[in-house]
Amino acid sequence: MLPYIARRLLWSVFLLLVITFLTYLIFYKLPSADPALLRAGRQPTPELVASIRETLGLDKPWYTQYFLYMQKLVLHFDFGESFQNNVKVRDELFDRLPATMSLALGGAVVWLVAGIGIGIISAVFRGTLLDRFAMTGALIAISAPVYWLGLVSIYLFSRDLGVIAPIFDATGLYIPPQENPIQWADKLLLPWLVLATAYAAVYARFLRSNLVEVLGEDYIRTARAKGLGERRVIFRHGVRSAVTPIVTLFGIDIGVLFGGAILTETVFNIPGVGRLAFDSIQKSDLPIVQGTVLIASLAIVLANLVVDIAYAFIDPRVRY
Amino acid sequence: MRRLKMSWLLTALLVALALVAAGCGGDDGEESGGKKGTPVTGGGKVAEGKQGGDVTFLAAGDIDYADPGQTYYTFGFMVAGATHKTLYSFSPESPEKAIPDLAEGEPEISDDNKSVTVTLRKGVKFSPPVNREVQAKDVKYAFERSFTANVPSGYATSYFSELEGAPTEPGKYQEIPGLVVDPADPYKLTLKLTKPVAPRVVAAMVMPITAPVPQEYAEKFDKKSPSTYDQYVVATGPYMIKNDAEGKLVGRKPGKRVEMIRNPNWKKDAIDDFRPAFLNSITIEEGNDDLTVASRRTLRGQQLMCCDAGQPPIPILRQALTKFKDQLGRTSGGGTRWIAMNSTEKPFDDVNVRKAVIAGFDRDSLRLTRGGAEVGPIANHWLPPGIPGHDESGGLEGDPKFDFMKNPKGDLALAAEYFKKAGFKSGKYEGKEKILTIATNADPGKQTAAVAQAQFEKLGFKLNFRSVPQDTLYTKFCGVPKAKVVICPNVGWFKDFTDPESMLQPTFSGDAIKEQGNVNWTQLKVPEIDQAMRDGALIPVGDERNQKWAEINKMIVDQAPGIPFSWDDSFSLVSKDLKGVINVYSTTWDLSFTSLK
Amino acid sequence: MSTGAPVDLSHAAEASLEAGDASERTITARSPLQLFWRRLRRDKVAMTALFFIAFLVLIALLAPLIVKIAGTPGISVPDREALDEFGLPSGPTAELFPPKLGDHPLGVDQIGRDVFSRTVYGARVSLLVAFVATGLALFIGVTLGLVAGYFRGWADAILSRVMDVMLAFPVLLLALGLGAACSLSPCLGGIIQPGLPVVIFVIALATWPYFARIIRGQVLSLREKEFVEAAKSLGASDFRIIFREILPNLIAPIIVYTTLLIPTNILFEAALSFLGVGVQAPTPSWGAMIAEATGIFDTAWWFMFFPGLALLFTVLAFNLVGDGLQDALNPRSSK
């Protein structure tokens, strides 16, 4: 078991290295704003621009810049400074992470509850109107773009605008839970619901089909024949086996979201990592772009790692 | 566009000057501007207000620098105006003429215009932790540090390069011999110049570069590359950014907030400061990327101010103009927005084609994308209202002899005539090639560019149209002649100070074309115009200068370098319980004059 | 995939398991293809969705004609009259009773362009990207997956690692970066032109690992089956085995995953356009239209709403067809 974990860990580190390298290549080649010129003012002399370029280290070849960057990162956990305003990238990232994590975790709670709940109900009441209604709803939920759903819900239900009912606070921003937990939740409520919609639908469908399959298995029939109560059959036996693949899916989904739900954050004005990534790509602020991609990849890789190891515990065949 | 170029500041003050002059006359500085735009919301006297109050300013972006030697955007200027005393300043009570701020009185200019002497006020103190009195050596150091590589100032070399001994390239710190502190009087500073440009140097003394910086405290920060003084700035104005015992700006979290509190060492009466400083604190809350939301919060909330962009989003602007007039502050933006045509590339290397385009363009639609007629007049030449030379150039309508400028809604028949003159018999452009056009992807410039595209196509052009982020637009494409961009629909120029030269020279002189950061987007290079500009630079301030530059302006119009379409105003919002006072220099709220109602 | 549309793996997981068995079991009865068609035809919902898609394709192809019939102005013609003196757009002029279209049945956008025309034309971009990008991803993914799964060894080692890297990369960020980088000047030595080709390339690049990994897994198990061994012992070349024995058994999962990927890619393209990377103006794309509407949707809801609705229906239709196909392929339906 241990060698397996060690191998996966090593591979994950290597993956991250490759990703930083690729990121550097891609975004370095990006023909975007020239950071030296941006800082140089309105009518810079060529000497001024050259001087700033040297200060920022932009006159070196890209592989040197990459090497220096990695050196700082690995030895000092220093992600560098923003090209725009000299902020430490690490500070920026950690400042923004709580918002993204709040969004992702809150949304996750909602979609797990909703998705699994609806999935179970649909499977148990398979074929009824309730089932069809739920599954149709789920299908529609998957088909709508999340930012459109966000805009429509703001238009219909926000306190500012709410054409139908002014219920939710949709002004964005982010209040840390330790500062004011009620406001924290209040501001995130609508984003949670919108973010969770599509995921809940996927999980509901997934769980439903898995559960239906499992409930058709022989051992379920045996359990029923033995006289076990239906609820016990469904939950103790059915759901337990049907839920395992969902765990995998969940791990990966959360991993991806921790890297920043760009679309949701943009629509709801939440200052998270995703939004930061997007803005910095726009401004060609390479150190921040690198940082955000790294965080996002780290989240994905970690999530995959955790899921794989969990699976290895459950299914010994998997360890190769 | 989130950040405003600081040249607006100076331009703005001239524009405000025009507003005051044209509108209500100098009512002993009580109410400035009474017509459509008022720099004081809700009316009332500028310098009157209730003491106290803590206000939040909602902004999308951050100030560029807290370091007065480096800041060059409007937003940074707003903060600098409240936290630093510069040698001279524009007060809302006297928007047309700079008054002595850190200086005690008017500057002494030598007859040969090569020397300027300023005497500092006594009793001005630096904020904690420096705590000592400001002296001339601190202004001297402020200048010297901005010529170094660690503190690159965007305009030190533009406006102060004539200081004797000033470095031509940013490098290590060195004393500038042209800056002389009087050995007998530690408050007296003389600037010795190599050329007779004293009037322009004096005009530039309103800029934050003249805010004093204590060398013994700052030099350790300035030794770092880049300088970290930005995180340790000390203040001389009524407000300061909150700091700790070492001077570190704890009130500044880049990208998050800037907290300004009262400067305990600033005593209004002791130094006879013109600022009332009513508010107790001002906190800039950043990260409000969605300005619509921020604007709405401001209009409906309390003790809020907005925004750090030139105007709030158009739907909000419309609401404000109709329903929330008392909460809207406006001042002339002091600049021209236009569409540049590259005169070195086909098909715009033919002046007749350029004239045809201007003649046929519906410039009113372009202005509509920025809010329509309410926002400002259509630009018909290159010196906006308020800039000396504007009236001499024909005022708002311009000179009637330019037939292609006459109809802002577009005159297709006239356009056809010019096309024919250029050899296109059909009266429209006949070329098949796709013309490289780089536009911004940010509102409202994006819409302007889209409307422009449709208009160009109506005239027969086919565009290779690309949208890029604003910063990329200026630094990689339109500002780089090598990129060979033919049409730049989102350019604008807001000059650095109230002077026609800085409005016309950087954008239309062949001498000003640069490889990078070029703002002569048309790449106009006409020897007569260039020589006229060199001659005009030497004429001292006055009617003769204005006349000469108005002529140059007309020469440029005749070259049809681009399609000017707007001389628009700058708008800001406050909530109902605030009396907002606009500083026409920064074109946004004056934090030292705004108060609770 | 972080494109805002999580991939639905529910049916796919089963169908892939069944596909191989189905072909063996039904050799003596009707051909699997015939059975498949019968089942599909009986599924009314899927057939309706299929017709809707055909209808959409028709609309996309005939867009200019439709706009002409409706009498609305073209896609890049700003109508000055439809904007008020502040430049704010006017709303839908279409009415139900009595039914009339009016000048601008679905209103105009921020600079006065007709929303109806642009929504109709927007179908072109969405469908084009959906089909071409998915097709490209399919082609690359299947090829590489086959190679990796069948030949194993170092080819597999390298390709698997490449897939791992691609899958660990935050997809949307990668697409944003590449899209922005290639939007201005052609990438890959002029092959990838700015505009639509960039979007297609980026989406294909981001999604091929998804196919490849699955196909590789399939091939890994298929190559152990008896019929492959039989073919080998008869002296068949690798090439023949791949094309004659393995590929036919991959058709079912290929179809299944393609139908899952198409709607995801439609949403992916819309997301890229929403974030500003994608087709360039004035070509209308539903995602870009929604993005343009975000600043003003509180007073002008129509040009945020209708393109989004179009997206919803299109993606829904594809999802329904996808569901139907999966059910038709997998006889042990869980319905």
mmCIF file of N, CA, C and O in Angstrom, chain B residues 304-340:
data_model
loop_
_atom_site.group_PDB
_atom_site.id
_atom_site.type_symbol
_atom_site.label_atom_id
_atom_site.label_comp_id
_atom_site.label_asym_id
_atom_site.label_seq_id
_atom_site.Cartn_x
_atom_site.Cartn_y
_atom_site.Cartn_z
ATOM 1 N N LEU B 304 -21.466 56.683 1.176
ATOM 2 C CA LEU B 304 -20.713 55.978 0.154
ATOM 3 C C LEU B 304 -20.373 56.917 -0.995
ATOM 4 O O LEU B 304 -21.135 57.839 -1.296
ATOM 5 N N MET B 305 -19.234 56.660 -1.634
ATOM 6 C CA MET B 305 -18.865 57.428 -2.812
ATOM 7 C C MET B 305 -18.426 56.446 -3.883
ATOM 8 O O MET B 305 -17.969 55.356 -3.591
ATOM 9 N N CYS B 306 -18.522 56.883 -5.104
ATOM 10 C CA CYS B 306 -18.168 56.004 -6.216
ATOM 11 C C CYS B 306 -17.719 56.899 -7.370
ATOM 12 O O CYS B 306 -18.141 58.049 -7.420
ATOM 13 N N CYS B 307 -17.109 56.522 -8.296
ATOM 14 C CA CYS B 307 -16.426 55.285 -8.664
ATOM 15 C C CYS B 307 -15.024 55.652 -9.150
ATOM 16 O O CYS B 307 -14.717 56.827 -9.342
ATOM 17 N N ASP B 308 -14.228 54.660 -9.401
ATOM 18 C CA ASP B 308 -12.880 54.991 -9.862
ATOM 19 C C ASP B 308 -12.766 54.945 -11.378
ATOM 20 O O ASP B 308 -11.685 54.950 -11.918
ATOM 21 N N ALA B 309 -13.877 54.878 -12.057
ATOM 22 C CA ALA B 309 -13.838 54.941 -13.518
ATOM 23 C C ALA B 309 -14.362 56.311 -13.932
ATOM 24 O O ALA B 309 -14.920 57.025 -13.127
ATOM 25 N N GLY B 310 -14.199 56.665 -15.175
ATOM 26 C CA GLY B 310 -14.603 57.998 -15.607
ATOM 27 C C GLY B 310 -16.086 58.248 -15.530
ATOM 28 O O GLY B 310 -16.542 59.351 -15.306
ATOM 29 N N GLN B 311 -16.843 57.220 -15.736
ATOM 30 C CA GLN B 311 -18.275 57.369 -15.549
ATOM 31 C C GLN B 311 -18.851 56.041 -15.094
ATOM 32 O O GLN B 311 -18.345 54.984 -15.442
ATOM 33 N N PRO B 312 -19.913 56.101 -14.314
ATOM 34 C CA PRO B 312 -20.571 54.851 -13.944
ATOM 35 C C PRO B 312 -21.225 54.239 -15.186
ATOM 36 O O PRO B 312 -21.357 54.914 -16.192
ATOM 37 N N PRO B 313 -21.618 52.986 -15.141
ATOM 38 C CA PRO B 313 -22.242 52.372 -16.301
ATOM 39 C C PRO B 313 -23.435 53.192 -16.781
ATOM 40 O O PRO B 313 -24.134 53.812 -15.982
ATOM 41 N N ILE B 314 -23.635 53.162 -18.090
ATOM 42 C CA ILE B 314 -24.613 54.066 -18.691
ATOM 43 C C ILE B 314 -26.019 53.980 -18.112
ATOM 44 O O ILE B 314 -26.641 55.020 -17.866
ATOM 45 N N PRO B 315 -26.557 52.790 -17.856
ATOM 46 C CA PRO B 315 -27.914 52.771 -17.296
ATOM 47 C C PRO B 315 -27.978 53.491 -15.947
ATOM 48 O O PRO B 315 -28.961 54.166 -15.654
ATOM 49 N N ILE B 316 -26.920 53.344 -15.157
ATOM 50 C CA ILE B 316 -26.890 54.050 -13.874
ATOM 51 C C ILE B 316 -26.771 55.539 -14.118
ATOM 52 O O ILE B 316 -27.413 56.350 -13.445
ATOM 53 N N LEU B 317 -25.969 55.901 -15.083
ATOM 54 C CA LEU B 317 -25.786 57.313 -15.395
ATOM 55 C C LEU B 317 -27.113 57.943 -15.769
ATOM 56 O O LEU B 317 -27.454 59.045 -15.333
ATOM 57 N N ARG B 318 -27.871 57.208 -16.570
ATOM 58 C CA ARG B 318 -29.158 57.719 -16.980
ATOM 59 C C ARG B 318 -30.056 57.938 -15.773
ATOM 60 O O ARG B 318 -30.694 58.974 -15.628
ATOM 61 N N GLN B 319 -30.073 56.937 -14.873
ATOM 62 C CA GLN B 319 -30.877 57.096 -13.656
ATOM 63 C C GLN B 319 -30.423 58.315 -12.880
ATOM 64 O O GLN B 319 -31.222 59.106 -12.397
ATOM 65 N N ALA B 320 -29.119 58.424 -12.747
ATOM 66 C CA ALA B 320 -28.585 59.535 -11.953
ATOM 67 C C ALA B 320 -28.944 60.871 -12.597
ATOM 68 O O ALA B 320 -29.313 61.822 -11.915
ATOM 69 N N LEU B 321 -28.861 60.931 -13.920
ATOM 70 C CA LEU B 321 -29.152 62.193 -14.592
ATOM 71 C C LEU B 321 -30.623 62.566 -14.500
ATOM 72 O O LEU B 321 -30.982 63.725 -14.563
ATOM 73 N N THR B 322 -31.469 61.569 -14.358
ATOM 74 C CA THR B 322 -32.889 61.892 -14.285
ATOM 75 C C THR B 322 -33.427 61.874 -12.854
ATOM 76 O O THR B 322 -34.175 62.749 -12.472
ATOM 77 N N LYS B 323 -33.036 60.901 -12.060
ATOM 78 C CA LYS B 323 -33.647 60.795 -10.741
ATOM 79 C C LYS B 323 -32.746 61.187 -9.568
ATOM 80 O O LYS B 323 -33.212 61.431 -8.475
ATOM 81 N N PHE B 324 -31.449 61.150 -9.791
ATOM 82 C CA PHE B 324 -30.562 61.365 -8.638
ATOM 83 C C PHE B 324 -29.611 62.528 -8.876
ATOM 84 O O PHE B 324 -28.435 62.464 -8.549
ATOM 85 N N LYS B 325 -30.157 63.613 -9.428
ATOM 86 C CA LYS B 325 -29.293 64.730 -9.806
ATOM 87 C C LYS B 325 -28.461 65.249 -8.651
ATOM 88 O O LYS B 325 -27.337 65.690 -8.833
ATOM 89 N N ASP B 326 -29.040 65.220 -7.468
ATOM 90 C CA ASP B 326 -28.324 65.772 -6.313
ATOM 91 C C ASP B 326 -27.180 64.893 -5.854
ATOM 92 O O ASP B 326 -26.460 65.261 -4.946
ATOM 93 N N GLN B 327 -27.069 63.726 -6.434
ATOM 94 C CA GLN B 327 -26.011 62.838 -5.993
ATOM 95 C C GLN B 327 -24.964 62.632 -7.079
ATOM 96 O O GLN B 327 -24.114 61.769 -6.967
ATOM 97 N N LEU B 328 -25.072 63.452 -8.119
ATOM 98 C CA LEU B 328 -24.165 63.274 -9.243
ATOM 99 C C LEU B 328 -23.200 64.437 -9.313
ATOM 100 O O LEU B 328 -23.614 65.581 -9.312
ATOM 101 N N GLY B 329 -21.934 64.126 -9.375
ATOM 102 C CA GLY B 329 -20.949 65.181 -9.569
ATOM 103 C C GLY B 329 -20.379 65.043 -10.949
ATOM 104 O O GLY B 329 -20.103 63.940 -11.407
ATOM 105 N N ARG B 330 -20.236 66.139 -11.655
ATOM 106 C CA ARG B 330 -19.658 66.010 -12.979
ATOM 107 C C ARG B 330 -18.675 67.128 -13.209
ATOM 108 O O ARG B 330 -18.791 68.210 -12.667
ATOM 109 N N THR B 331 -17.712 66.857 -14.046
ATOM 110 C CA THR B 331 -16.773 67.880 -14.435
ATOM 111 C C THR B 331 -16.262 67.491 -15.805
ATOM 112 O O THR B 331 -16.307 66.327 -16.196
ATOM 113 N N SER B 332 -15.804 68.458 -16.531
ATOM 114 C CA SER B 332 -15.362 68.132 -17.885
ATOM 115 C C SER B 332 -14.195 67.172 -17.832
ATOM 116 O O SER B 332 -13.255 67.359 -17.085
ATOM 117 N N GLY B 333 -14.285 66.156 -18.651
ATOM 118 C CA GLY B 333 -13.209 65.184 -18.681
ATOM 119 C C GLY B 333 -11.928 65.790 -19.186
ATOM 120 O O GLY B 333 -10.845 65.328 -18.881
ATOM 121 N N GLY B 334 -12.072 66.827 -19.962
ATOM 122 C CA GLY B 334 -10.890 67.528 -20.421
ATOM 123 C C GLY B 334 -10.064 66.751 -21.424
ATOM 124 O O GLY B 334 -8.844 66.750 -21.365
ATOM 125 N N GLY B 335 -10.722 66.074 -22.319
ATOM 126 C CA GLY B 335 -9.948 65.358 -23.316
ATOM 127 C C GLY B 335 -10.815 65.026 -24.518
ATOM 128 O O GLY B 335 -12.019 65.254 -24.515
ATOM 129 N N THR B 336 -10.184 64.470 -25.508
ATOM 130 C CA THR B 336 -10.892 64.101 -26.732
ATOM 131 C C THR B 336 -10.841 62.610 -26.922
ATOM 132 O O THR B 336 -9.794 61.988 -26.732
ATOM 133 N N ARG B 337 -11.966 62.036 -27.284
ATOM 134 C CA ARG B 337 -11.949 60.623 -27.668
ATOM 135 C C ARG B 337 -12.050 60.544 -29.175
ATOM 136 O O ARG B 337 -12.825 61.288 -29.775
ATOM 137 N N TRP B 338 -11.260 59.649 -29.747
ATOM 138 C CA TRP B 338 -11.315 59.580 -31.199
ATOM 139 C C TRP B 338 -10.916 58.209 -31.716
ATOM 140 O O TRP B 338 -10.564 57.319 -30.953
ATOM 141 N N ILE B 339 -11.042 58.092 -33.056
ATOM 142 C CA ILE B 339 -10.671 56.865 -33.754
ATOM 143 C C ILE B 339 -9.487 57.201 -34.648
ATOM 144 O O ILE B 339 -9.592 58.079 -35.501
ATOM 145 N N ALA B 340 -8.387 56.543 -34.427
ATOM 146 C CA ALA B 340 -7.169 56.884 -35.165
ATOM 147 C C ALA B 340 -7.033 56.061 -36.436
ATOM 148 O O ALA B 340 -7.306 54.862 -36.445
#
